[in-house]
PDB file of C-alpha atoms in Angstrom:
ATOM      1  CA  MET A 197       0.152   0.361   0.151  1.00 49.00           C
ATOM      2  CA  ALA A 198       1.111   3.645  -1.044  1.00 53.00           C
ATOM      3  CA  LYS A 199       2.497   5.595   1.795  1.00 64.00           C
ATOM      4  CA  LYS A 200       0.337   8.416   2.857  1.00 67.00           C
ATOM      5  CA  TYR A 201       1.052  12.062   4.884  1.00 72.00           C
ATOM      6  CA  PHE A 202      -1.753  13.447   6.764  1.00 74.00           C
ATOM      7  CA  TRP A 203      -1.590  16.694   8.589  1.00 80.00           C
ATOM      8  CA  LEU A 204      -4.111  18.851  10.353  1.00 83.00           C
ATOM      9  CA  LYS A 205      -4.738  22.331   9.329  1.00 84.00           C
ATOM     10  CA  LEU A 206      -5.520  23.740  12.993  1.00 83.00           C
ATOM     11  CA  LYS A 207      -7.283  27.154  13.186  1.00 81.00           C
ATOM     12  CA  ASP A 208      -5.493  30.449  13.315  1.00 85.00           C
ATOM     13  CA  ASN A 209      -8.065  31.336  16.503  1.00 88.00           C
ATOM     14  CA  PHE A 210      -8.073  28.075  17.996  1.00 88.00           C
ATOM     15  CA  PHE A 211      -6.763  28.917  21.336  1.00 92.00           C
ATOM     16  CA  LYS A 212      -8.835  32.284  21.340  1.00 92.00           C
ATOM     17  CA  GLN A 213     -11.666  30.095  21.275  1.00 92.00           C
ATOM     18  CA  LYS A 214     -14.034  30.612  24.236  1.00 94.00           C
ATOM     19  CA  SER A 215     -14.300  26.590  25.169  1.00 94.00           C
ATOM     20  CA  ILE A 216     -10.365  26.405  24.828  1.00 94.00           C
ATOM     21  CA  LYS A 217      -9.760  29.890  27.367  1.00 96.00           C
ATOM     22  CA  LYS A 218     -11.725  27.854  29.261  1.00 95.00           C
ATOM     23  CA  LEU A 219      -9.763  24.444  29.157  1.00 95.00           C
ATOM     24  CA  ARG A 220      -6.999  26.122  29.971  1.00 95.00           C
ATOM     25  CA  LYS A 221      -8.026  28.084  32.786  1.00 95.00           C
ATOM     26  CA  MET A 222      -9.216  24.760  34.210  1.00 94.00           C
ATOM     27  CA  ALA A 223      -6.150  23.021  37.321  1.00 94.00           C
ATOM     28  CA  GLY A 224      -4.188  21.047  34.956  1.00 93.00           C
ATOM     29  CA  GLY A 225      -5.423  23.005  31.629  1.00 94.00           C
ATOM     30  CA  ASP A 226      -2.487  23.333  30.041  1.00 95.00           C
ATOM     31  CA  THR A 227      -2.444  19.760  30.019  1.00 96.00           C
ATOM     32  CA  PHE A 228      -5.642  18.920  29.192  1.00 96.00           C
ATOM     33  CA  THR A 229      -5.441  20.962  26.016  1.00 95.00           C
ATOM     34  CA  ILE A 230      -2.241  18.958  25.270  1.00 96.00           C
ATOM     35  CA  ILE A 231      -4.275  15.656  25.499  1.00 96.00           C
ATOM     36  CA  TYR A 232      -7.328  17.448  23.180  1.00 95.00           C
ATOM     37  CA  LEU A 233      -4.460  17.984  20.305  1.00 94.00           C
ATOM     38  CA  LYS A 234      -3.227  14.318  20.790  1.00 95.00           C
ATOM     39  CA  MET A 235      -5.933  13.319  20.208  1.00 94.00           C
ATOM     40  CA  GLN A 236      -6.613  15.495  17.290  1.00 92.00           C
ATOM     41  CA  LEU A 237      -3.127  13.785  15.608  1.00 92.00           C
ATOM     42  CA  LEU A 238      -4.455  10.236  16.545  1.00 92.00           C
ATOM     43  CA  SER A 239      -7.788  10.929  14.160  1.00 89.00           C
ATOM     44  CA  LEU A 240      -6.315  11.831  11.520  1.00 88.00           C
ATOM     45  CA  THR A 241      -6.106   8.589   9.403  1.00 84.00           C
ATOM     46  CA  ASN A 242      -9.122   7.577  10.605  1.00 85.00           C
ATOM     47  CA  GLU A 243     -10.995  10.942   9.432  1.00 84.00           C
ATOM     48  CA  GLY A 244     -11.303  12.561  12.762  1.00 87.00           C
ATOM     49  CA  LYS A 245     -12.303   9.362  14.107  1.00 91.00           C
ATOM     50  CA  LEU A 246     -11.461   7.380  17.711  1.00 93.00           C
ATOM     51  CA  TYR A 247     -11.820   3.985  18.342  1.00 92.00           C
ATOM     52  CA  TYR A 248     -12.099   1.766  21.222  1.00 92.00           C
ATOM     53  CA  GLU A 249     -10.665  -1.469  20.234  1.00 91.00           C
ATOM     54  CA  GLY A 250     -10.900  -3.655  23.694  1.00 92.00           C
ATOM     55  CA  VAL A 251      -7.813  -3.735  24.803  1.00 93.00           C
ATOM     56  CA  GLU A 252      -8.328  -1.412  28.114  1.00 92.00           C
ATOM     57  CA  ASP A 253     -11.199  -1.920  29.841  1.00 91.00           C
ATOM     58  CA  ASN A 254     -12.133   0.940  29.016  1.00 92.00           C
ATOM     59  CA  PHE A 255     -12.193   3.805  26.030  1.00 92.00           C
ATOM     60  CA  VAL A 256     -10.135   6.404  28.634  1.00 94.00           C
ATOM     61  CA  GLU A 257      -7.979   3.511  29.822  1.00 94.00           C
ATOM     62  CA  GLU A 258      -7.316   2.922  26.207  1.00 95.00           C
ATOM     63  CA  LEU A 259      -6.447   6.328  24.860  1.00 95.00           C
ATOM     64  CA  ALA A 260      -4.054   6.699  27.841  1.00 95.00           C
ATOM     65  CA  LEU A 261      -1.861   4.010  27.009  1.00 96.00           C
ATOM     66  CA  GLU A 262      -1.830   5.453  23.295  1.00 94.00           C
ATOM     67  CA  LEU A 263      -1.064   9.179  24.349  1.00 96.00           C
ATOM     68  CA  ASP A 264       1.111   7.830  27.292  1.00 95.00           C
ATOM     69  CA  GLU A 265      -1.200  10.079  29.169  1.00 96.00           C
ATOM     70  CA  ASN A 266      -2.490   9.705  32.946  1.00 94.00           C
ATOM     71  CA  VAL A 267      -5.624   7.834  32.989  1.00 94.00           C
ATOM     72  CA  GLU A 268      -7.435  10.928  35.152  1.00 94.00           C
ATOM     73  CA  ASP A 269      -5.917  13.820  33.058  1.00 95.00           C
ATOM     74  CA  ILE A 270      -7.267  11.655  29.963  1.00 95.00           C
ATOM     75  CA  GLN A 271     -10.744  11.082  31.657  1.00 94.00           C
ATOM     76  CA  MET A 272     -10.794  14.709  32.921  1.00 95.00           C
ATOM     77  CA  THR A 273     -10.340  16.073  28.778  1.00 95.00           C
ATOM     78  CA  VAL A 274     -12.855  13.647  27.340  1.00 94.00           C
ATOM     79  CA  LEU A 275     -15.822  14.958  30.012  1.00 94.00           C
ATOM     80  CA  TYR A 276     -15.148  18.083  29.190  1.00 95.00           C
ATOM     81  CA  LEU A 277     -15.065  17.869  25.325  1.00 94.00           C
ATOM     82  CA  GLN A 278     -18.180  15.870  25.707  1.00 92.00           C
ATOM     83  CA  LYS A 279     -19.723  18.999  27.787  1.00 93.00           C
ATOM     84  CA  ASN A 280     -19.091  21.544  24.979  1.00 92.00           C
ATOM     85  CA  ASN A 281     -19.553  19.040  22.162  1.00 91.00           C
ATOM     86  CA  LEU A 282     -16.234  18.814  20.863  1.00 92.00           C
ATOM     87  CA  ILE A 283     -16.479  14.847  20.770  1.00 92.00           C
ATOM     88  CA  GLU A 284     -19.360  13.186  19.725  1.00 90.00           C
ATOM     89  CA  PHE A 285     -20.774   9.437  19.091  1.00 88.00           C
ATOM     90  CA  GLY A 286     -19.879   7.977  16.163  1.00 85.00           C
ATOM     91  CA  GLU A 287     -22.621   5.745  14.023  1.00 81.00           C
ATOM     92  CA  LEU A 288     -20.890   2.537  15.101  1.00 82.00           C
ATOM     93  CA  PRO A 289     -20.279   0.964  18.023  1.00 81.00           C
ATOM     94  CA  ASP A 290     -17.040   2.035  20.487  1.00 88.00           C
ATOM     95  CA  GLU A 291     -16.838   4.864  17.899  1.00 90.00           C
ATOM     96  CA  TYR A 292     -16.105   8.805  18.802  1.00 92.00           C
ATOM     97  CA  ILE A 293     -15.708  11.614  16.126  1.00 92.00           C
ATOM     98  CA  LEU A 294     -13.836  15.218  16.443  1.00 91.00           C
ATOM     99  CA  PRO A 295     -16.089  17.115  14.894  1.00 88.00           C
ATOM    100  CA  GLU A 296     -13.365  20.244  15.031  1.00 87.00           C
ATOM    101  CA  VAL A 297     -10.494  17.806  12.859  1.00 86.00           C
ATOM    102  CA  VAL A 298     -13.203  16.719  10.547  1.00 79.00           C
ATOM    103  CA  GLY A 299     -12.678  19.314   7.357  1.00 73.00           C
ATOM    104  CA  SER A 300      -9.614  20.087   8.697  1.00 76.00           C
ATOM    105  CA  ILE A 301      -7.322  16.950   7.702  1.00 77.00           C
ATOM    106  CA  GLY A 302      -5.123  17.189   4.469  1.00 68.00           C
ATOM    107  CA  SER A 303      -3.028  14.619   2.982  1.00 57.00           C
ATOM    108  CA  GLU A 304      -1.295  13.506   0.075  1.00 52.00           C
ATOM    109  CA  THR A 305       0.351   9.986  -1.034  1.00 51.00           C
ATOM    110  CA  ALA A 306       4.330   9.586  -0.672  1.00 48.00           C
ATOM    111  CA  ALA A 307       3.524   9.472  -4.377  1.00 50.00           C
ATOM    112  CA  ALA A 308       2.085  13.202  -5.259  1.00 52.00           C
ATOM    113  CA  GLU A 309       4.689  14.480  -2.898  1.00 53.00           C
ATOM    114  CA  ARG A 310       7.886  12.989  -5.150  1.00 58.00           C
ATOM    115  CA  LYS A 311       5.656  14.636  -8.161  1.00 62.00           C
ATOM    116  CA  ARG A 312       5.254  17.524  -6.455  1.00 58.00           C
ATOM    117  CA  GLN A 313       9.669  17.654  -6.008  1.00 67.00           C
ATOM    118  CA  GLN A 314       9.966  16.621  -9.210  1.00 68.00           C
ATOM    119  CA  ARG A 315       7.296  19.566 -10.558  1.00 69.00           C
ATOM    120  CA  ALA A 316       9.304  21.776  -8.198  1.00 71.00           C
ATOM    121  CA  ARG A 317      13.306  20.698  -9.586  1.00 74.00           C
ATOM    122  CA  GLU A 318      11.876  21.035 -13.381  1.00 75.00           C
ATOM    123  CA  ARG A 319       9.918  24.704 -13.277  1.00 75.00           C
ATOM    124  CA  GLU A 320      13.857  25.523 -11.537  1.00 77.00           C
ATOM    125  CA  LYS A 321      15.369  23.776 -15.064  1.00 75.00           C
ATOM    126  CA  LEU A 322      13.240  25.228 -16.799  1.00 77.00           C
ATOM    127  CA  LEU A 323      13.607  28.572 -15.541  1.00 78.00           C
ATOM    128  CA  LEU A 324      17.447  28.318 -15.667  1.00 79.00           C
ATOM    129  CA  GLU A 325      16.916  27.465 -19.526  1.00 75.00           C
ATOM    130  CA  ASN A 326      14.442  30.691 -20.058  1.00 72.00           C
ATOM    131  CA  LYS A 327      17.146  32.852 -18.913  1.00 69.00           C
ATOM    132  CA  LYS A 328      20.116  31.545 -20.917  1.00 67.00           C
ATOM    133  CA  CYS A 329      17.537  31.894 -23.995  1.00 63.00           C
ATOM    134  CA  ASP A 330      15.843  35.016 -23.008  1.00 59.00           C
ATOM    135  CA  ASN A 331      17.709  36.750 -25.979  1.00 55.00           C
ATOM    136  CA  VAL A 332      17.686  34.306 -28.997  1.00 55.00           C
ATOM    137  CA  THR A 333      15.010  34.802 -31.381  1.00 54.00           C
ATOM    138  CA  THR A 334      14.707  33.087 -34.378  1.00 54.00           C
ATOM    139  CA  LYS A 335      11.779  33.333 -37.946  1.00 52.00           C
ATOM    140  CA  SER A 336      11.227  29.993 -37.065  1.00 55.00           C
ATOM    141  CA  GLN A 337       9.940  30.892 -33.745  1.00 61.00           C
ATOM    142  CA  LEU A 338       7.052  33.572 -35.006  1.00 53.00           C
ATOM    143  CA  VAL A 339       6.058  30.658 -37.598  1.00 54.00           C
ATOM    144  CA  THR A 340       5.963  28.382 -34.843  1.00 59.00           C
ATOM    145  CA  ASN A 341       4.017  30.836 -32.873  1.00 58.00           C
ATOM    146  CA  SER A 342       1.597  31.896 -35.520  1.00 58.00           C
ATOM    147  CA  HIS A 343       0.325  28.166 -35.360  1.00 58.00           C
ATOM    148  CA  THR A 344       0.111  28.061 -31.599  1.00 60.00           C
ATOM    149  CA  GLU A 345      -1.723  31.379 -31.885  1.00 62.00           C
ATOM    150  CA  ILE A 346      -3.910  28.946 -34.011  1.00 62.00           C
ATOM    151  CA  GLU A 347      -4.620  26.273 -31.852  1.00 62.00           C
ATOM    152  CA  ILE A 348      -5.035  28.308 -28.766  1.00 60.00           C
ATOM    153  CA  ASN A 349      -8.266  30.034 -30.568  1.00 64.00           C
ATOM    154  CA  LYS A 350      -9.844  26.892 -31.126  1.00 60.00           C
ATOM    155  CA  GLU A 351      -9.053  25.013 -27.692  1.00 64.00           C
ATOM    156  CA  ILE A 352     -10.660  28.853 -26.488  1.00 64.00           C
ATOM    157  CA  ASP A 353     -13.337  27.755 -28.593  1.00 66.00           C
ATOM    158  CA  ILE A 354     -13.796  24.641 -27.489  1.00 67.00           C
ATOM    159  CA  GLU A 355     -13.763  25.626 -23.804  1.00 70.00           C
ATOM    160  CA  LYS A 356     -16.525  28.199 -24.714  1.00 72.00           C
ATOM    161  CA  ASP A 357     -18.612  25.482 -26.159  1.00 69.00           C
ATOM    162  CA  ILE A 358     -18.135  22.932 -22.753  1.00 72.00           C
ATOM    163  CA  GLU A 359     -18.778  26.454 -20.970  1.00 74.00           C
ATOM    164  CA  ARG A 360     -22.493  26.593 -22.554  1.00 76.00           C
ATOM    165  CA  GLU A 361     -22.965  23.306 -21.356  1.00 77.00           C
ATOM    166  CA  LYS A 362     -22.548  23.291 -17.898  1.00 74.00           C
ATOM    167  CA  LYS A 363     -24.024  26.513 -17.806  1.00 76.00           C
ATOM    168  CA  ASN A 364     -26.903  24.681 -19.544  1.00 79.00           C
ATOM    169  CA  HIS A 365     -26.692  21.709 -17.014  1.00 78.00           C
ATOM    170  CA  LEU A 366     -27.154  23.854 -14.574  1.00 79.00           C
ATOM    171  CA  LEU A 367     -30.491  25.483 -15.503  1.00 80.00           C
ATOM    172  CA  SER A 368     -32.210  22.344 -16.103  1.00 81.00           C
ATOM    173  CA  LEU A 369     -31.598  21.369 -11.565  1.00 83.00           C
ATOM    174  CA  SER A 370     -33.423  22.845  -9.241  1.00 87.00           C
ATOM    175  CA  TYR A 371     -31.489  24.186  -5.971  1.00 86.00           C
ATOM    176  CA  LYS A 372     -32.162  20.992  -4.134  1.00 89.00           C
ATOM    177  CA  GLU A 373     -30.562  18.896  -7.115  1.00 88.00           C
ATOM    178  CA  LYS A 374     -27.955  20.955  -7.084  1.00 89.00           C
ATOM    179  CA  LEU A 375     -27.256  20.793  -3.967  1.00 90.00           C
ATOM    180  CA  THR A 376     -27.557  17.193  -4.284  1.00 91.00           C
ATOM    181  CA  GLU A 377     -24.444  17.034  -6.212  1.00 89.00           C
ATOM    182  CA  LEU A 378     -22.150  19.260  -4.805  1.00 93.00           C
ATOM    183  CA  LYS A 379     -22.678  17.406  -1.688  1.00 90.00           C
ATOM    184  CA  LYS A 380     -21.679  14.168  -4.104  1.00 91.00           C
ATOM    185  CA  ILE A 381     -18.612  16.152  -5.542  1.00 93.00           C
ATOM    186  CA  ILE A 382     -17.135  17.053  -2.098  1.00 93.00           C
ATOM    187  CA  MET A 383     -17.908  13.320  -1.121  1.00 92.00           C
ATOM    188  CA  LYS A 384     -16.412  11.913  -3.997  1.00 91.00           C
ATOM    189  CA  ALA A 385     -13.316  14.807  -3.950  1.00 92.00           C
ATOM    190  CA  THR A 386     -12.486  14.134  -0.229  1.00 92.00           C
ATOM    191  CA  ASN A 387     -13.091  10.566   0.042  1.00 90.00           C
ATOM    192  CA  SER A 388     -15.817  11.750   3.142  1.00 88.00           C
ATOM    193  CA  ASN A 389     -19.553   9.799   3.378  1.00 90.00           C
ATOM    194  CA  GLU A 390     -22.614  11.545   4.164  1.00 85.00           C
ATOM    195  CA  HIS A 391     -22.299  12.108   7.711  1.00 83.00           C
ATOM    196  CA  GLN A 392     -18.951  13.496   7.849  1.00 85.00           C
ATOM    197  CA  VAL A 393     -20.196  15.521   5.450  1.00 85.00           C
ATOM    198  CA  ASN A 394     -23.371  16.853   6.863  1.00 83.00           C
ATOM    199  CA  LEU A 395     -21.818  17.943  10.463  1.00 80.00           C
ATOM    200  CA  VAL A 396     -19.977  20.099   8.532  1.00 81.00           C
ATOM    201  CA  PHE A 397     -22.986  21.392   5.295  1.00 85.00           C
ATOM    202  CA  GLN A 398     -24.811  24.678   5.595  1.00 86.00           C
ATOM    203  CA  PRO A 399     -27.128  24.793   2.593  1.00 88.00           C
ATOM    204  CA  SER A 400     -28.098  27.738   3.852  1.00 84.00           C
ATOM    205  CA  ARG A 401     -24.176  29.820   2.494  1.00 83.00           C
ATOM    206  CA  TYR A 402     -24.736  28.576  -0.873  1.00 91.00           C
ATOM    207  CA  GLN A 403     -27.674  29.701  -1.485  1.00 84.00           C
ATOM    208  CA  ASN A 404     -27.259  32.965  -3.755  1.00 88.00           C
ATOM    209  CA  ILE A 405     -23.901  31.388  -4.901  1.00 91.00           C
ATOM    210  CA  ILE A 406     -24.611  28.031  -5.891  1.00 90.00           C
ATOM    211  CA  ASP A 407     -24.524  28.384  -9.851  1.00 89.00           C
ATOM    212  CA  ASP A 408     -20.916  29.948  -9.867  1.00 90.00           C
ATOM    213  CA  LEU A 409     -19.846  27.856  -6.858  1.00 92.00           C
ATOM    214  CA  LEU A 410     -20.749  24.424  -8.852  1.00 92.00           C
ATOM    215  CA  LEU A 411     -19.287  26.001 -12.403  1.00 90.00           C
ATOM    216  CA  ASN A 412     -16.129  27.068 -10.362  1.00 91.00           C
ATOM    217  CA  ILE A 413     -15.851  23.468  -8.984  1.00 92.00           C
ATOM    218  CA  TYR A 414     -16.295  22.054 -12.243  1.00 89.00           C
ATOM    219  CA  ASN A 415     -13.182  24.149 -13.513  1.00 88.00           C
ATOM    220  CA  SER A 416     -11.010  22.802 -11.290  1.00 91.00           C
ATOM    221  CA  ASP A 417      -9.320  19.099 -11.295  1.00 90.00           C
ATOM    222  CA  TYR A 418      -8.554  19.259  -7.830  1.00 92.00           C
ATOM    223  CA  LEU A 419     -12.028  20.603  -6.212  1.00 94.00           C
ATOM    224  CA  GLN A 420     -13.512  17.796  -8.356  1.00 92.00           C
ATOM    225  CA  GLY A 421     -11.228  14.720  -6.908  1.00 91.00           C
ATOM    226  CA  GLU A 422      -9.328  14.508 -10.273  1.00 88.00           C
ATOM    227  CA  THR A 423      -5.550  14.735  -8.420  1.00 89.00           C
ATOM    228  CA  ASP A 424      -3.033  13.090  -5.876  1.00 89.00           C
ATOM    229  CA  LYS A 425      -3.913  15.589  -3.519  1.00 89.00           C
ATOM    230  CA  ILE A 426      -7.306  15.875  -1.571  1.00 92.00           C
ATOM    231  CA  PRO A 427      -8.601  18.804  -0.308  1.00 92.00           C
ATOM    232  CA  PRO A 428     -10.071  18.932   2.834  1.00 91.00           C
ATOM    233  CA  LEU A 429     -13.912  19.284   3.668  1.00 87.00           C
ATOM    234  CA  SER A 430     -13.146  22.895   4.754  1.00 88.00           C
ATOM    235  CA  THR A 431     -12.364  23.859   1.277  1.00 90.00           C
ATOM    236  CA  TYR A 432     -16.198  23.959   0.027  1.00 93.00           C
ATOM    237  CA  THR A 433     -18.220  24.508   3.785  1.00 89.00           C
ATOM    238  CA  THR A 434     -15.846  27.881   4.923  1.00 88.00           C
ATOM    239  CA  GLU A 435     -16.201  31.096   3.840  1.00 87.00           C
ATOM    240  CA  SER A 436     -12.760  31.931   3.435  1.00 88.00           C
ATOM    241  CA  GLN A 437     -12.320  28.783   1.618  1.00 89.00           C
ATOM    242  CA  ILE A 438     -15.976  29.355  -0.326  1.00 92.00           C
ATOM    243  CA  ASN A 439     -14.650  33.051  -1.483  1.00 90.00           C
ATOM    244  CA  LYS A 440     -11.246  31.429  -2.785  1.00 89.00           C
ATOM    245  CA  ILE A 441     -13.506  29.323  -5.442  1.00 93.00           C
ATOM    246  CA  MET A 442     -15.317  32.035  -6.227  1.00 91.00           C
ATOM    247  CA  ALA A 443     -12.341  34.005  -7.440  1.00 89.00           C
ATOM    248  CA  GLY A 444     -11.433  31.191  -9.203  1.00 88.00           C
ATOM    249  CA  PHE A 445      -8.189  30.223  -6.931  1.00 89.00           C
ATOM    250  CA  TYR A 446      -8.404  26.571  -7.995  1.00 90.00           C
ATOM    251  CA  LYS A 447      -8.805  26.683 -11.231  1.00 87.00           C
ATOM    252  CA  THR A 448      -7.030  24.216 -13.800  1.00 85.00           C
ATOM    253  CA  HIS A 449      -5.237  26.126 -16.020  1.00 72.00           C
ATOM    254  CA  ASN A 450      -3.812  24.672 -19.356  1.00 62.00           C
ATOM    255  CA  LYS A 451       0.217  24.899 -18.312  1.00 50.00           C
ATOM    256  CA  ALA A 452       1.475  24.286 -21.312  1.00 47.00           C
ATOM    257  CA  LYS A 453      -0.748  26.981 -23.601  1.00 47.00           C
ATOM    258  CA  ASP A 454      -0.530  30.030 -20.798  1.00 48.00           C
ATOM    259  CA  LYS A 455       3.320  29.382 -21.034  1.00 47.00           C
ATOM    260  CA  ILE A 456       3.152  29.600 -25.216  1.00 45.00           C
ATOM    261  CA  GLY A 457       1.259  32.960 -24.644  1.00 47.00           C
ATOM    262  CA  ILE A 458       3.386  34.241 -22.257  1.00 46.00           C
ATOM    263  CA  GLU A 459       6.674  33.416 -24.700  1.00 49.00           C
ATOM    264  CA  THR A 460       4.164  34.886 -27.552  1.00 46.00           C
ATOM    265  CA  LEU A 461       4.091  38.017 -26.016  1.00 45.00           C
ATOM    266  CA  GLN A 462       7.466  38.433 -24.856  1.00 51.00           C
ATOM    267  CA  TYR A 463       8.806  38.227 -28.719  1.00 46.00           C
ATOM    268  CA  LYS A 464       6.258  40.188 -29.828  1.00 46.00           C
ATOM    269  CA  THR A 465       7.340  43.017 -27.628  1.00 47.00           C
ATOM    270  CA  ASN A 466      11.520  42.499 -27.431  1.00 50.00           C
ATOM    271  CA  ASN A 467      11.403  42.386 -31.895  1.00 50.00           C
ATOM    272  CA  SER A 468       9.718  44.581 -34.679  1.00 46.00           C
ATOM    273  CA  LEU A 469       9.283  43.068 -37.892  1.00 41.00           C
ATOM    274  CA  ASP A 470      12.198  44.741 -39.351  1.00 46.00           C
ATOM    275  CA  ASP A 471      14.358  42.307 -36.627  1.00 46.00           C
ATOM    276  CA  ILE A 472      12.585  39.760 -38.093  1.00 39.00           C
ATOM    277  CA  LEU A 473      12.933  39.933 -41.889  1.00 41.00           C
TER     278      LEU A 473
END
């Protein structure tokens, strides 16, 4: 099985939350806070869930063993988390959910990490090559760029047709059907089940933006779960991340086309017709 890396996206206001402030002010509160963070990290590979496996007499004692913490401290922490809805019972027996973790998990496979590093090396190599060739221009480049512009225009026409089809598809759906489609995309892209999505999904948040939101998602391989990297649930459910989607932040670009377009513009800017002829 391919190795996979996980990380917890801790909110920047984590320590400003009233529930955490109150926890820290308790006797032993700093220890309880560390335990809570360790519980979140422990749940990452199970999408924010913890399980009692029966190794010890109960969940608290088993968690103390797993985290190398005092049983009494674990018990106090779990009781506080239950009281403040920071830990919930799951659908399965002996399953516990940390709702703050759901939607805050990032992950990628080892293969994806290698690809990312390889792409970074290729970009550096390309920059060096481009720097060496900045002042080199030929007639063949002009011909190639002309053909490339024709191909780009054809691609743009195709993209416009696809965009029209997407809009027509959305026009045929009711608001409820659009929400269902959005949830299906989120579940597929984040590898989440319906229960996990429902915990953080707020339909009212999408009421006035559902069409534009779906169109932007359709234009992103990442948001549709078509890349190696898995987006967290928060990408689709928090206001700041939704604003990024609406701004086209995750749009999939044709890198080859963009690169050629930039080179063509630079070539035309730096060379007059007299220089070429």
